[in-house]
XYZ file of C-alpha atoms in Angstrom:
383
model
C -0.177 -0.107 0.129
C 1.306 3.413 -0.947
C 2.485 5.548 1.916
C 0.140 8.284 2.031
C 0.111 11.920 3.663
C -3.614 12.813 5.340
C -4.732 16.310 6.575
C -7.304 15.438 9.335
C -9.442 17.917 10.948
C -11.074 16.432 13.838
C -11.998 19.291 16.478
C -13.040 16.743 19.007
C -10.449 13.897 19.948
C -11.061 13.924 23.565
C -13.124 11.567 26.043
C -16.354 12.554 24.661
C -18.589 9.925 22.656
C -17.559 11.210 19.297
C -13.827 12.065 20.633
C -13.428 8.572 21.454
C -14.465 7.198 18.235
C -12.086 9.782 16.392
C -9.176 9.014 18.499
C -9.580 5.318 17.698
C -9.654 5.749 14.102
C -6.764 8.162 13.745
C -3.741 5.875 14.985
C -4.895 3.212 12.900
C -4.797 5.584 9.752
C -1.404 6.495 10.774
C -0.245 3.191 10.236
C -0.739 3.592 6.699
C 0.790 6.872 6.187
C 1.621 10.404 7.894
C -1.162 12.485 9.429
C -1.277 16.064 10.139
C -4.005 16.395 12.895
C -5.789 19.689 13.533
C -7.871 19.233 16.987
C -8.931 21.552 19.648
C -10.065 19.281 22.626
C -7.568 16.304 22.813
C -6.927 13.386 25.039
C -3.112 13.472 25.778
C -3.255 9.634 26.050
C -3.872 9.168 22.451
C -0.872 7.710 20.550
C 0.821 10.066 18.340
C 3.054 7.784 16.195
C 3.179 9.069 12.615
C 1.157 12.162 13.612
C 1.812 15.810 13.572
C -0.485 17.477 16.241
C -1.613 20.990 15.573
C -3.712 22.557 18.384
C -6.726 24.976 17.216
C -8.517 27.180 19.484
C -11.920 28.918 19.799
C -13.368 26.613 16.886
C -16.968 26.216 18.210
C -19.076 28.854 19.087
C -21.750 28.460 22.084
C -24.921 27.297 20.473
C -26.742 30.153 22.378
C -25.106 32.716 20.188
C -24.336 30.497 16.994
C -28.207 29.708 16.534
C -29.096 33.457 16.447
C -26.845 34.095 13.577
C -28.306 31.025 11.733
C -31.865 32.584 12.441
C -31.027 35.881 11.241
C -28.523 35.356 8.354
C -28.893 31.665 7.319
C -25.249 30.829 8.124
C -22.759 31.662 10.974
C -20.155 34.303 9.869
C -17.819 33.468 12.967
C -17.321 29.987 11.532
C -16.214 31.343 7.975
C -13.898 33.944 9.616
C -12.518 31.311 12.076
C -11.634 29.003 8.939
C -10.174 31.663 7.021
C -7.895 32.696 10.171
C -7.033 29.211 10.811
C -5.836 28.715 7.087
C -3.649 32.087 7.150
C -2.291 30.961 10.371
C -1.287 27.594 9.248
C -0.521 28.345 5.573
C 2.959 26.700 5.745
C 1.459 23.490 6.853
C -1.204 23.773 4.090
C 1.177 24.258 1.291
C 2.593 20.752 1.965
C 1.218 18.033 -0.517
C -1.518 15.930 0.850
C -3.322 12.834 -0.552
C -6.691 13.538 0.994
C -8.467 15.872 3.407
C -10.589 14.307 6.054
C -12.813 15.931 8.322
C -14.260 14.099 11.329
C -17.157 15.673 12.887
C -20.286 15.547 15.023
C -23.397 17.840 15.012
C -22.724 21.381 15.671
C -18.907 21.470 14.643
C -19.847 23.434 11.609
C -16.511 25.461 12.010
C -14.810 22.373 10.877
C -16.928 21.816 7.634
C -16.139 25.486 6.716
C -12.473 24.838 7.110
C -12.709 21.491 5.033
C -14.583 23.359 2.268
C -11.662 26.081 2.244
C -9.073 23.458 2.189
C -10.840 21.470 -0.596
C -10.810 24.690 -2.664
C -7.149 25.562 -1.906
C -5.587 22.164 -1.919
C -7.781 20.461 -4.832
C -7.151 16.984 -3.485
C -9.942 14.128 -2.390
C -12.005 15.285 0.500
C -14.014 13.036 2.926
C -16.512 13.761 5.751
C -17.301 11.358 8.392
C -20.174 12.442 10.724
C -21.353 10.439 13.624
C -24.399 12.625 14.068
C -27.046 13.336 11.367
C -26.460 17.291 10.487
C -28.605 19.339 11.442
C -30.384 17.329 14.189
C -33.618 15.835 13.079
C -36.734 18.222 13.691
C -37.903 16.266 16.689
C -34.494 16.625 18.429
C -34.561 20.468 17.853
C -37.577 21.390 19.927
C -38.245 24.930 20.029
C -35.401 25.324 17.437
C -37.084 23.552 14.919
C -37.550 26.445 12.587
C -33.744 26.355 12.055
C -33.772 22.932 10.588
C -34.227 24.283 6.824
C -31.683 26.896 7.225
C -29.052 25.066 8.631
C -29.938 22.258 6.116
C -29.259 24.750 3.232
C -25.990 25.854 4.885
C -24.783 22.275 5.293
C -25.576 21.678 1.716
C -23.441 24.419 0.682
C -20.672 23.349 3.027
C -20.689 19.637 2.240
C -21.535 19.137 -1.508
C -18.023 19.832 -2.468
C -16.727 16.645 -0.738
C -16.000 13.499 -2.581
C -17.091 11.096 -0.019
C -19.699 11.407 2.766
C -19.789 8.657 5.533
C -22.429 8.448 8.425
C -22.592 6.211 11.344
C -25.373 4.121 10.303
C -27.695 3.452 7.103
C -30.537 5.305 8.558
C -28.653 8.247 9.280
C -27.171 8.087 5.551
C -30.688 8.306 4.104
C -31.475 10.978 6.201
C -28.356 13.143 5.131
C -29.087 12.395 1.414
C -32.145 14.620 2.063
C -30.107 17.246 3.463
C -27.002 17.487 1.061
C -29.058 17.261 -2.042
C -26.576 18.904 -4.353
C -23.700 16.204 -3.428
C -22.444 14.295 -6.342
C -19.852 12.107 -4.674
C -20.069 8.844 -2.885
C -22.067 7.959 0.127
C -21.252 5.303 2.704
C -21.619 4.467 6.347
C -19.255 3.337 9.131
C -20.459 2.231 12.543
C -18.715 3.661 15.562
C -16.932 0.970 17.472
C -17.223 -0.488 20.979
C -14.363 -0.235 23.499
C -12.783 -3.592 24.318
C -13.140 -5.020 27.856
C -10.249 -4.279 29.998
C -7.937 -6.904 30.879
C -9.066 -9.159 33.641
C -12.808 -7.573 33.489
C -15.312 -10.023 35.109
C -18.590 -9.847 36.852
C -18.309 -9.652 40.435
C -20.671 -11.462 42.806
C -23.273 -9.378 44.453
C -26.678 -9.259 46.189
C -29.873 -8.460 44.330
C -30.508 -7.724 40.620
C -28.992 -4.684 39.255
C -30.273 -2.908 36.146
C -27.748 -0.438 34.596
C -28.175 2.426 32.515
C -24.910 3.833 31.356
C -25.191 7.401 29.766
C -26.891 10.584 29.498
C -30.841 10.834 29.723
C -32.313 14.062 28.216
C -34.406 15.232 25.259
C -36.372 12.481 23.538
C -34.883 9.775 25.670
C -37.640 9.357 28.444
C -37.547 7.522 31.621
C -41.293 7.466 32.347
C -41.928 3.908 30.784
C -38.888 2.487 32.207
C -39.560 3.691 35.716
C -43.405 2.371 35.366
C -42.126 -0.718 34.531
C -39.271 -0.962 36.959
C -41.913 -0.228 39.728
C -43.902 -3.104 38.692
C -40.853 -5.461 38.399
C -40.095 -4.850 41.990
C -43.134 -6.942 42.812
C -41.427 -10.026 41.029
C -37.645 -8.849 42.345
C -38.003 -6.974 45.375
C -33.940 -7.015 45.385
C -33.769 -5.157 42.080
C -32.000 -1.670 41.654
C -32.130 0.656 38.739
C -28.674 2.548 38.688
C -28.294 5.314 36.155
C -24.812 6.646 35.646
C -24.556 9.934 33.504
C -25.938 13.364 32.874
C -29.637 13.437 33.504
C -32.220 16.097 33.180
C -33.679 17.343 36.424
C -37.081 16.226 35.461
C -36.159 12.780 34.968
C -34.768 12.559 38.384
C -37.926 13.921 39.903
C -40.098 11.138 38.024
C -40.116 8.590 40.840
C -38.982 10.420 44.177
C -40.460 7.611 46.322
C -38.143 4.884 44.674
C -35.197 7.153 44.737
C -35.763 7.804 48.239
C -35.918 4.105 48.973
C -32.599 3.535 47.217
C -34.466 1.545 44.395
C -33.284 4.069 41.491
C -30.032 5.499 42.041
C -28.507 8.329 40.135
C -24.831 8.668 39.928
C -22.428 11.243 37.924
C -20.781 10.241 34.861
C -17.518 8.452 35.528
C -14.414 7.019 33.837
C -14.615 4.109 36.079
C -17.908 2.872 34.574
C -16.555 -0.744 34.592
C -17.141 -0.851 38.431
C -20.852 -0.377 37.748
C -20.980 -3.130 34.689
C -19.059 -5.584 36.910
C -22.002 -5.441 39.225
C -24.771 -5.290 36.736
C -27.421 -8.080 35.712
C -29.267 -6.214 32.840
C -28.215 -3.234 30.603
C -30.861 -0.591 29.595
C -30.596 1.433 26.374
C -33.136 4.226 26.056
C -33.272 5.744 22.431
C -35.344 8.419 21.395
C -39.231 7.977 21.896
C -40.050 8.771 18.176
C -40.392 6.649 14.977
C -38.050 6.663 12.243
C -35.077 8.176 14.521
C -31.399 8.166 12.801
C -29.390 7.773 15.942
C -27.950 4.428 17.120
C -26.713 5.263 20.542
C -23.137 4.730 21.641
C -24.354 3.131 24.846
C -25.988 0.049 23.072
C -22.902 -0.215 21.048
C -20.608 -0.169 24.160
C -22.900 -2.810 25.725
C -22.128 -5.681 23.211
C -19.021 -7.129 24.564
C -20.426 -7.602 28.063
C -22.215 -11.028 28.777
C -25.069 -9.442 29.985
C -28.689 -9.105 28.541
C -29.448 -5.867 26.929
C -33.234 -4.192 26.982
C -33.067 -1.737 24.046
C -36.182 0.791 24.210
C -36.767 2.793 21.074
C -39.406 4.176 18.937
C -40.716 2.303 15.868
C -38.336 1.707 12.999
C -35.453 2.695 15.090
C -31.677 1.973 14.013
C -31.192 -0.344 17.101
C -34.316 -2.382 16.251
C -33.149 -2.662 12.518
C -29.495 -3.415 13.340
C -29.883 -5.300 16.373
C -33.188 -6.679 16.213
C -33.923 -10.703 16.183
C -31.402 -11.453 18.783
C -32.437 -13.209 22.272
C -29.847 -11.451 24.223
C -30.981 -8.030 23.052
C -34.663 -7.473 23.620
C -36.451 -4.805 21.647
C -39.436 -2.799 23.136
C -41.064 0.648 22.814
C -41.355 2.970 25.780
C -44.805 0.888 26.671
C -44.261 -0.165 30.660
C -45.962 -3.575 29.741
C -43.297 -4.310 27.012
C -40.398 -3.046 29.130
C -41.723 -5.142 32.109
C -41.908 -8.304 29.990
C -38.320 -7.729 28.686
C -36.895 -7.222 32.122
C -38.586 -10.485 33.116
C -37.049 -12.413 30.498
C -33.770 -10.993 31.112
C -33.505 -12.876 34.524
C -33.200 -16.013 32.350
C -30.673 -15.153 29.551
C -27.314 -16.498 29.872
C -26.368 -17.239 26.546
C -24.774 -14.263 24.286
C -23.544 -16.113 21.623
C -26.002 -14.668 19.291
C -24.032 -11.367 19.245
C -20.709 -12.903 17.385
C -21.513 -11.269 14.119
C -22.245 -7.887 15.879
C -18.955 -8.121 18.029
C -17.036 -8.405 14.627
C -19.126 -5.710 12.686
C -18.671 -3.203 15.632
C -15.125 -3.936 16.641
C -12.547 -1.151 16.338
C -10.117 -3.165 14.253
C -12.851 -4.148 11.560
C -14.128 -0.677 11.379
C -10.673 1.034 11.187
C -9.864 -1.291 8.306
C -13.165 -0.592 6.790
C -12.539 3.143 6.961
C -9.161 3.026 5.575
C -10.547 1.067 2.687
C -12.964 3.845 2.189
C -10.336 6.352 1.922
C -8.282 4.367 -0.126
C -11.058 3.761 -2.705
C -11.287 7.473 -3.181
C -7.525 7.761 -3.623
C -7.537 4.919 -6.455
């Protein structure tokens, strides 16, 4: 394979959900070539072999201010100015030869797309975008900002249609983005986000009771009402059960079942890097997706759950990515936000001990497989 020289813009390579994906992909790409990486939020533990790191600053504007500009002007002039200033400040770096420009992004990082468009115009080499989010967020996710959807959509059509390859994180999200970037003439593809391998020596720790774990944020269209109602009824079957929620949670969700919180049956914990301490004492894992039909997001939680030998209850709306991609498996029980369906899944979860039905998913969502696939997608563009 020819040794390549890649210019990668990934403003977030930290310990956020998108950042973890990007800092997994980038070192693998560096095994086949040299990388110049432009980033802002960076995890210093990420290996930098064959990677030249250039730190950027003030890339993303607070959404409170950015959305006003989108609403008034139909674009954010600050993002354009930032891109031009970044190009000017790094002109010497950008004057080198690159085989491809790659922008790794998530929703809201539109400044990176402004920079990518500018670099495509100046460098005239293949340009690849990989977004782990649908951009802009689908209308149900925007809430009171739903009027911004067509304006941001038109802006992203202008920003992204110049790319040669546009990759999304699942097939449903890809189809959604096709309806946004309508002038795009390049190739479409998708690339799942990988799970994290279990730490060496991980094992389930013997414990009392039946612990149900939700490991992630709970906000917006992810609702707790169905789960809380089902759990209340489940306690009549398993009085020793506990529902443990680890992550950032909206206040109204914490107040849904105050009596169960007071009794220590529902437990809220802050997000932590030591999440495996909770997995080690879990008996069932819960994924709560958006309570709407035809959503485009496959949560990073349910992907991270895959390697754990624990039953998964996946709560989502109709025609969700999790039901289409992970449906039909006994160890991953699909249900809607209906308390009766969730209760039945929790009851069934007590008996599940065989997780071999996930073998294909464990391959398809492994970092090794996805990194190889991503590199192949890039190389296909280079010929």
